[in-house]
Tab-separated table of C-alpha atoms in Angstrom:
chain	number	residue	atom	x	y	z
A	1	UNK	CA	-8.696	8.361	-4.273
A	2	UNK	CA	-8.481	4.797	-5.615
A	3	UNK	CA	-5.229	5.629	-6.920
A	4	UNK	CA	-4.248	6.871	-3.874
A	5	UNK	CA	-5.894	3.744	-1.682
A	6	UNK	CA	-3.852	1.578	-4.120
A	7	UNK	CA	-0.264	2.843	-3.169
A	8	UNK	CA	-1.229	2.937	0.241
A	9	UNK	CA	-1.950	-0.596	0.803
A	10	UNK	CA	0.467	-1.272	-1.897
A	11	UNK	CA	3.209	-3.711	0.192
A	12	UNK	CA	-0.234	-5.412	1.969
A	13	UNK	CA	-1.027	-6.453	-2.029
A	14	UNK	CA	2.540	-7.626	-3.141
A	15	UNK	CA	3.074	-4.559	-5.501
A	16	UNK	CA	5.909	-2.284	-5.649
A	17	UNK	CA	5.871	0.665	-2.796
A	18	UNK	CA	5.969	3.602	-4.664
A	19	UNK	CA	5.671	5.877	-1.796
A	20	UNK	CA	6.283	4.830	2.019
A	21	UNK	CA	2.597	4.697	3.296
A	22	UNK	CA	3.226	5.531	6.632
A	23	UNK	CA	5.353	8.686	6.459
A	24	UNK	CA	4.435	10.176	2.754
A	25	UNK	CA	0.943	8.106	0.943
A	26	UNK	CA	-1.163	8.554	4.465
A	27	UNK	CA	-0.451	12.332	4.406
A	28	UNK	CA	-1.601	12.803	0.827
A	29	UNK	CA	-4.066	10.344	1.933
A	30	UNK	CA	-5.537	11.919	4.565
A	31	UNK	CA	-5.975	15.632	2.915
A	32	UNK	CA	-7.392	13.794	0.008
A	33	UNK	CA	-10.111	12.457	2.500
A	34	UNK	CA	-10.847	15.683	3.363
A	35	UNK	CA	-11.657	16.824	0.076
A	36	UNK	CA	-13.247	13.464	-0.934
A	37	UNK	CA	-15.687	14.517	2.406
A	38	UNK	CA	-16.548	17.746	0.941
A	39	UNK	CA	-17.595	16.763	-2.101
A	40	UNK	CA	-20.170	14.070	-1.170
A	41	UNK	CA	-21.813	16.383	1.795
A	42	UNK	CA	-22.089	18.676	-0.959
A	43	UNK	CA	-23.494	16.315	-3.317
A	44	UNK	CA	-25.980	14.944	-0.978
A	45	UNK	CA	-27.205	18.845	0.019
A	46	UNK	CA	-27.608	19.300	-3.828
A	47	UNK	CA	-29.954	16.135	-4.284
A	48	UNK	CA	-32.077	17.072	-1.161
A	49	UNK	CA	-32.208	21.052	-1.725
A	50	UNK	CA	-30.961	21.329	-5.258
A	51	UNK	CA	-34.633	21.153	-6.806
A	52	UNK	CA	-35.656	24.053	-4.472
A	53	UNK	CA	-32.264	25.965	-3.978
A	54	UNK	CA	-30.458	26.815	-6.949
A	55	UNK	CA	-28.010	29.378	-7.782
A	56	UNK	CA	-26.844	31.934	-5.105
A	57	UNK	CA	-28.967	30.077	-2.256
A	58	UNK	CA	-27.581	26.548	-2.912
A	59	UNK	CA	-24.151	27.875	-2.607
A	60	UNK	CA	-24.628	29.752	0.385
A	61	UNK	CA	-25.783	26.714	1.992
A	62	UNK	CA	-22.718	24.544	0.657
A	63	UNK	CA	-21.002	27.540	2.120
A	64	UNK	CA	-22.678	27.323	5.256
A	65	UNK	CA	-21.377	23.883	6.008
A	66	UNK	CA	-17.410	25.489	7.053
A	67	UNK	CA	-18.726	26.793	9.936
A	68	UNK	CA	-20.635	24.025	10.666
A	69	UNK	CA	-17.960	21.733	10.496
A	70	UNK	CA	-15.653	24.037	12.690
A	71	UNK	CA	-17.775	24.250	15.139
A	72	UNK	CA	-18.679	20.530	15.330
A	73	UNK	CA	-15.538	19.469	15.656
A	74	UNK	CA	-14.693	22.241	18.315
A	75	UNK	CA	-17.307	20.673	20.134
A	76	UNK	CA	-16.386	17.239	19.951
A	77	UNK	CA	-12.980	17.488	20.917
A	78	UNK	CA	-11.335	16.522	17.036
A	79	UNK	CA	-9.446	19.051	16.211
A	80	UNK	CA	-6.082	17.869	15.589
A	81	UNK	CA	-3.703	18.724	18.833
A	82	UNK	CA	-0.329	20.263	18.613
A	83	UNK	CA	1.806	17.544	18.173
A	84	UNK	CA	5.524	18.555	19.584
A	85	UNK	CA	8.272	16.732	17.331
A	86	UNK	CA	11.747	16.422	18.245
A	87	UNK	CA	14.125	18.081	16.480
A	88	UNK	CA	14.991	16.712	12.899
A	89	UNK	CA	18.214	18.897	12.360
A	90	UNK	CA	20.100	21.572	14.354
A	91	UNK	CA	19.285	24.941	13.831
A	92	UNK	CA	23.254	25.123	12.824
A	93	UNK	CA	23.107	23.071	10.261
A	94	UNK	CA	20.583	24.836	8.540
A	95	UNK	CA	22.404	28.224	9.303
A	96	UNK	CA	25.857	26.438	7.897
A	97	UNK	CA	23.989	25.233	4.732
A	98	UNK	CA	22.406	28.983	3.782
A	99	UNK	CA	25.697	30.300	4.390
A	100	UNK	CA	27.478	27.556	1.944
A	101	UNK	CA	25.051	27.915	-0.478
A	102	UNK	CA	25.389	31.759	-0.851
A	103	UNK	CA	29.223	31.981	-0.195
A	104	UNK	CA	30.108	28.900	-2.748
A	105	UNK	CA	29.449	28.611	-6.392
A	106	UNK	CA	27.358	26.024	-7.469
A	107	UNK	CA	28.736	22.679	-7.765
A	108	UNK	CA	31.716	23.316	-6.101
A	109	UNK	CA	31.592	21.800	-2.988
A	110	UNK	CA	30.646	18.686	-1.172
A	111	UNK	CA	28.851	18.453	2.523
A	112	UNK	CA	29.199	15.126	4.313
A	113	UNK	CA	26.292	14.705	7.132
A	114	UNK	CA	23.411	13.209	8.068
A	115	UNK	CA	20.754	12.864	5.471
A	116	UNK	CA	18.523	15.755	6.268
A	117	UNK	CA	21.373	18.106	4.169
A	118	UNK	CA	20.701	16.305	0.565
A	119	UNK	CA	17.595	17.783	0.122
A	120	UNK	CA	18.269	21.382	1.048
A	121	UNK	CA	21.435	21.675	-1.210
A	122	UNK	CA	20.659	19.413	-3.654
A	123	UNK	CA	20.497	22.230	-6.617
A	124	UNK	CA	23.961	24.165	-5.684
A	125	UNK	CA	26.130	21.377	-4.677
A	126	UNK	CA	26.416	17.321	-3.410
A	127	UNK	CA	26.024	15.389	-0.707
A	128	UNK	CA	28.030	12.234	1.202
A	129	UNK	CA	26.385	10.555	3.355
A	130	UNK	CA	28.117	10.746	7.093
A	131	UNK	CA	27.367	6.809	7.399
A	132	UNK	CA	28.264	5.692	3.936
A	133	UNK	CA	31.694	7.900	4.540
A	134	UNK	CA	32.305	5.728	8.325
A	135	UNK	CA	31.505	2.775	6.516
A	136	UNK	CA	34.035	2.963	3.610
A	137	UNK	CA	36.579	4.344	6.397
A	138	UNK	CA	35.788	0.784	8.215
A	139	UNK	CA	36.185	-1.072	5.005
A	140	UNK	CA	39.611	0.985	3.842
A	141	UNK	CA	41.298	2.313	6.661
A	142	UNK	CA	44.703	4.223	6.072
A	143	UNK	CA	45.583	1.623	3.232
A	144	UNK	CA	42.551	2.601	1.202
A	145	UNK	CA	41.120	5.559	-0.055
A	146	UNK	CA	37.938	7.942	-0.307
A	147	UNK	CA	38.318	10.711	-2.711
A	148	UNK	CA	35.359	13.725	-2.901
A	149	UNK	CA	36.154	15.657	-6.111
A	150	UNK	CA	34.885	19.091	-5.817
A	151	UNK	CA	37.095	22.467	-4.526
A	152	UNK	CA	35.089	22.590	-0.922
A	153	UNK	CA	34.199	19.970	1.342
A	154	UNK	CA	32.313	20.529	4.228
A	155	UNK	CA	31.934	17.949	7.442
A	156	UNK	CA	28.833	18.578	9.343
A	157	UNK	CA	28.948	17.078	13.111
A	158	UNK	CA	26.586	17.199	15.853
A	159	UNK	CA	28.798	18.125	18.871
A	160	UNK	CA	25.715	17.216	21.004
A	161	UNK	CA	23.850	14.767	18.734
A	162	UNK	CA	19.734	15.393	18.623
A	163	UNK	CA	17.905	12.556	18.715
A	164	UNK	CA	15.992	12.390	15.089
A	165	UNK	CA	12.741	10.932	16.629
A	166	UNK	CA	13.853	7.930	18.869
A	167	UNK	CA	14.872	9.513	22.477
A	168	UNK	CA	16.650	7.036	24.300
A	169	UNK	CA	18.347	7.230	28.063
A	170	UNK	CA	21.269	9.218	27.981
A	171	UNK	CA	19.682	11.746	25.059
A	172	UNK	CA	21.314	15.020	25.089
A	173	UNK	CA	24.850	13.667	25.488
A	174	UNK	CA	27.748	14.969	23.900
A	175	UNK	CA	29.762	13.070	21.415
A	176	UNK	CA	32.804	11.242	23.352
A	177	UNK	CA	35.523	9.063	22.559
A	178	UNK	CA	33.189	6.145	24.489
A	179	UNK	CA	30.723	6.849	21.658
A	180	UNK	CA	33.622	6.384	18.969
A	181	UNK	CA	34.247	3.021	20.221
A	182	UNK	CA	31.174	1.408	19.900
A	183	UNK	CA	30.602	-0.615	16.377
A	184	UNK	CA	28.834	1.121	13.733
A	185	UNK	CA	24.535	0.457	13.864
A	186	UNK	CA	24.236	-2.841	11.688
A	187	UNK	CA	21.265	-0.695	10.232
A	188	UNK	CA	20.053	0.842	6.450
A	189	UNK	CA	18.065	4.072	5.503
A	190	UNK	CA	16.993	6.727	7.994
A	191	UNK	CA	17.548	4.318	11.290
A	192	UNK	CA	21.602	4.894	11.650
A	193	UNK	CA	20.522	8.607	12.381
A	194	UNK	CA	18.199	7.458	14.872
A	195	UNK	CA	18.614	8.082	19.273
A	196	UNK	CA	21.509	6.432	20.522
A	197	UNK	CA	23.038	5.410	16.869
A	198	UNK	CA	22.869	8.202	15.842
A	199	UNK	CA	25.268	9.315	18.686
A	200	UNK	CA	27.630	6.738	18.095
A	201	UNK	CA	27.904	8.231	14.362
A	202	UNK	CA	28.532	11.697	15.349
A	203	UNK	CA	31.029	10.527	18.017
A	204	UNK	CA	33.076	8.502	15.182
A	205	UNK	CA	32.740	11.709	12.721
A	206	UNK	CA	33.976	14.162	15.697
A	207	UNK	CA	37.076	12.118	16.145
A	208	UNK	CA	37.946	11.051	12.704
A	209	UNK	CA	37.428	15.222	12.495
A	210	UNK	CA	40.159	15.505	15.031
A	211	UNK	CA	42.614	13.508	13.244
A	212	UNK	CA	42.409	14.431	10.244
A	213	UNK	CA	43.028	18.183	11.380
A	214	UNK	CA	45.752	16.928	13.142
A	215	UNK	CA	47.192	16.015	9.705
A	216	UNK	CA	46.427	18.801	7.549
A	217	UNK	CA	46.041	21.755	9.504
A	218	UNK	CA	46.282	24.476	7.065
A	219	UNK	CA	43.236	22.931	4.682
A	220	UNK	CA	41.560	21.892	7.635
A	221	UNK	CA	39.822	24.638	9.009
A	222	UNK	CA	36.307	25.562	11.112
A	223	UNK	CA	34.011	26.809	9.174
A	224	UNK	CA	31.062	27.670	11.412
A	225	UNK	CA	30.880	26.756	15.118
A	226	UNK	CA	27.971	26.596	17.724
A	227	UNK	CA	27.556	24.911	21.125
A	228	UNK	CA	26.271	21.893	19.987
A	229	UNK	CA	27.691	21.508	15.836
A	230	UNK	CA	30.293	22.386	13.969
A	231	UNK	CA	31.372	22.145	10.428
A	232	UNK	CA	34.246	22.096	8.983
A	233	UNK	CA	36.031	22.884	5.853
A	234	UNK	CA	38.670	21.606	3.507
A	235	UNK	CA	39.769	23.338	0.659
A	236	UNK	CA	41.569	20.892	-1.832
A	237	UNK	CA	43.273	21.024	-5.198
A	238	UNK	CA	40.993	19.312	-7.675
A	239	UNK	CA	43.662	17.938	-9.383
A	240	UNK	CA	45.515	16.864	-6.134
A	241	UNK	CA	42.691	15.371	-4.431
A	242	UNK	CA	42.936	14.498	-0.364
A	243	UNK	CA	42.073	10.597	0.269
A	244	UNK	CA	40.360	11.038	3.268
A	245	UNK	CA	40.858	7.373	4.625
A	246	UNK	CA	42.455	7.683	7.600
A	247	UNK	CA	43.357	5.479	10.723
A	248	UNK	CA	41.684	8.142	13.237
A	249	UNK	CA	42.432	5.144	15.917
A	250	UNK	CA	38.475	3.895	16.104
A	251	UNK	CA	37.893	2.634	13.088
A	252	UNK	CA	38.335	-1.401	12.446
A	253	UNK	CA	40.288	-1.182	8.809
A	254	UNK	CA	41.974	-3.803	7.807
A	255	UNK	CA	45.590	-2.414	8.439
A	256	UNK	CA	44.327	-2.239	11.994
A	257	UNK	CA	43.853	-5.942	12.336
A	258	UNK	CA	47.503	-6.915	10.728
């Protein structure tokens, strides 16, 4: 517990964050609590009955304290309440990521999206982050280049963007070239995924998408397809590989500005 109390205060003290306190140290936190509770209620029970209780009796009281506890805090109204999240990722995606995983042999392929994907694929294959690929588009336009070099790459877009934990008014939009026009979020980390940004990202992938299809048609090709996402798939020569810096006619690139 002190170790814990240490990295969770840790940016309040000047050290190095470890873990982010808010969304990973308190929840490790708070179950150690829990735990931490237990153990002194127990304690105290064995100084005050331990002397008269021992063996199967002093346990059955230690034992008697669950129910206790449930009912108490039944009664007083702290049990923790549902708490109803937005959704973090489309059902698609996860569906679209299974079905790589078991159709493709490891290492083989690439999926660009939103960060959520790392994670789950991280042992069969890699990841390219949707914003880091928008941004080097921005930077390199058509006179630049962005190579991936694996067989597979897969572009996962969010035809109807969800609004990773930040609603905002016109949540539940579809993607649209009005979206694709607006600058990229001058943000870092999880934030360019969130509400409206993350909208504007989707919108920019969807068309760049478009364009590129337009291009290469054969390689280009759906690979799974719902109402609201759709991935897609491009199968490339690894020793051919396709630069994938494009002028898809929203991005800023420098050839663009001549």
């Amino acid at each position: 517990m002190i170790l814990m109390t240490v990295m969770f205060v840790a940016p309040e003290l000047g050290l190095p964050e470890l873990m982010d306190a808010n969304g990973r140290t308190c929840i490790y936190y708070a179950y150690s609590l829990i735990v931490l509770w237990c153990f002194c209620i127990d304690g105290i029970l064995q100084l005050m009955f331990g002397r008269f209780a021992r063996g199967r009796v002093s346990d059955a009281v230690s034992f008697l304290l669950i129910p206790a506890l449930a009912v108490t805090a039944a009664v007083t109204g702290t049990v923790k309440k549902t708490y109803a999240a937005p959704g973090l990722e489309p059902n698609g995606a996860v569906v679209c990521l299974t079905n790589i995983i078991r159709d493709n042999p490891d290492e083989t392929w690439t999926i660009v999206s939103a960060n959520d994907e790392m994670r789950m694929g991280e042992d069969h294959g890699f990841h390219y982050e949707t914003d880091t690929f928008l941004r080097n588009m921005e930077e390199k336009g058509s006179s630049g280049e962005i190579l991936i070099p694996t067989k597979n790459v897969f572009f996962f877009i969010e035809k109807i963007p969800i609004d990773y934990t930040e609603p905002y008014e016109d949540s539940g939009q579809k993607v649209s070239a009005k979206g694709a026009a607006q600058q990229l979020p001058v943000k870092t980390g999880i934030e360019m995924y969130k509400g409206r940004k993350r909208w504007i990202e989707m919108s920019r992938m969807y068309y760049w998408a478009k364009q590129f299809q337009s291009l290469y048609p054969n390689e280009m090709k759906v690979y799974y397809e719902t109402d609201d996402f759709i991935c897609y798939r491009v199968a490339q020569n690894e020793y051919s590989l396709f630069n994938f810096a494009i002028d898809y006619r929203y991005n800023t690139a420098n050839d663009k500005k001549e």
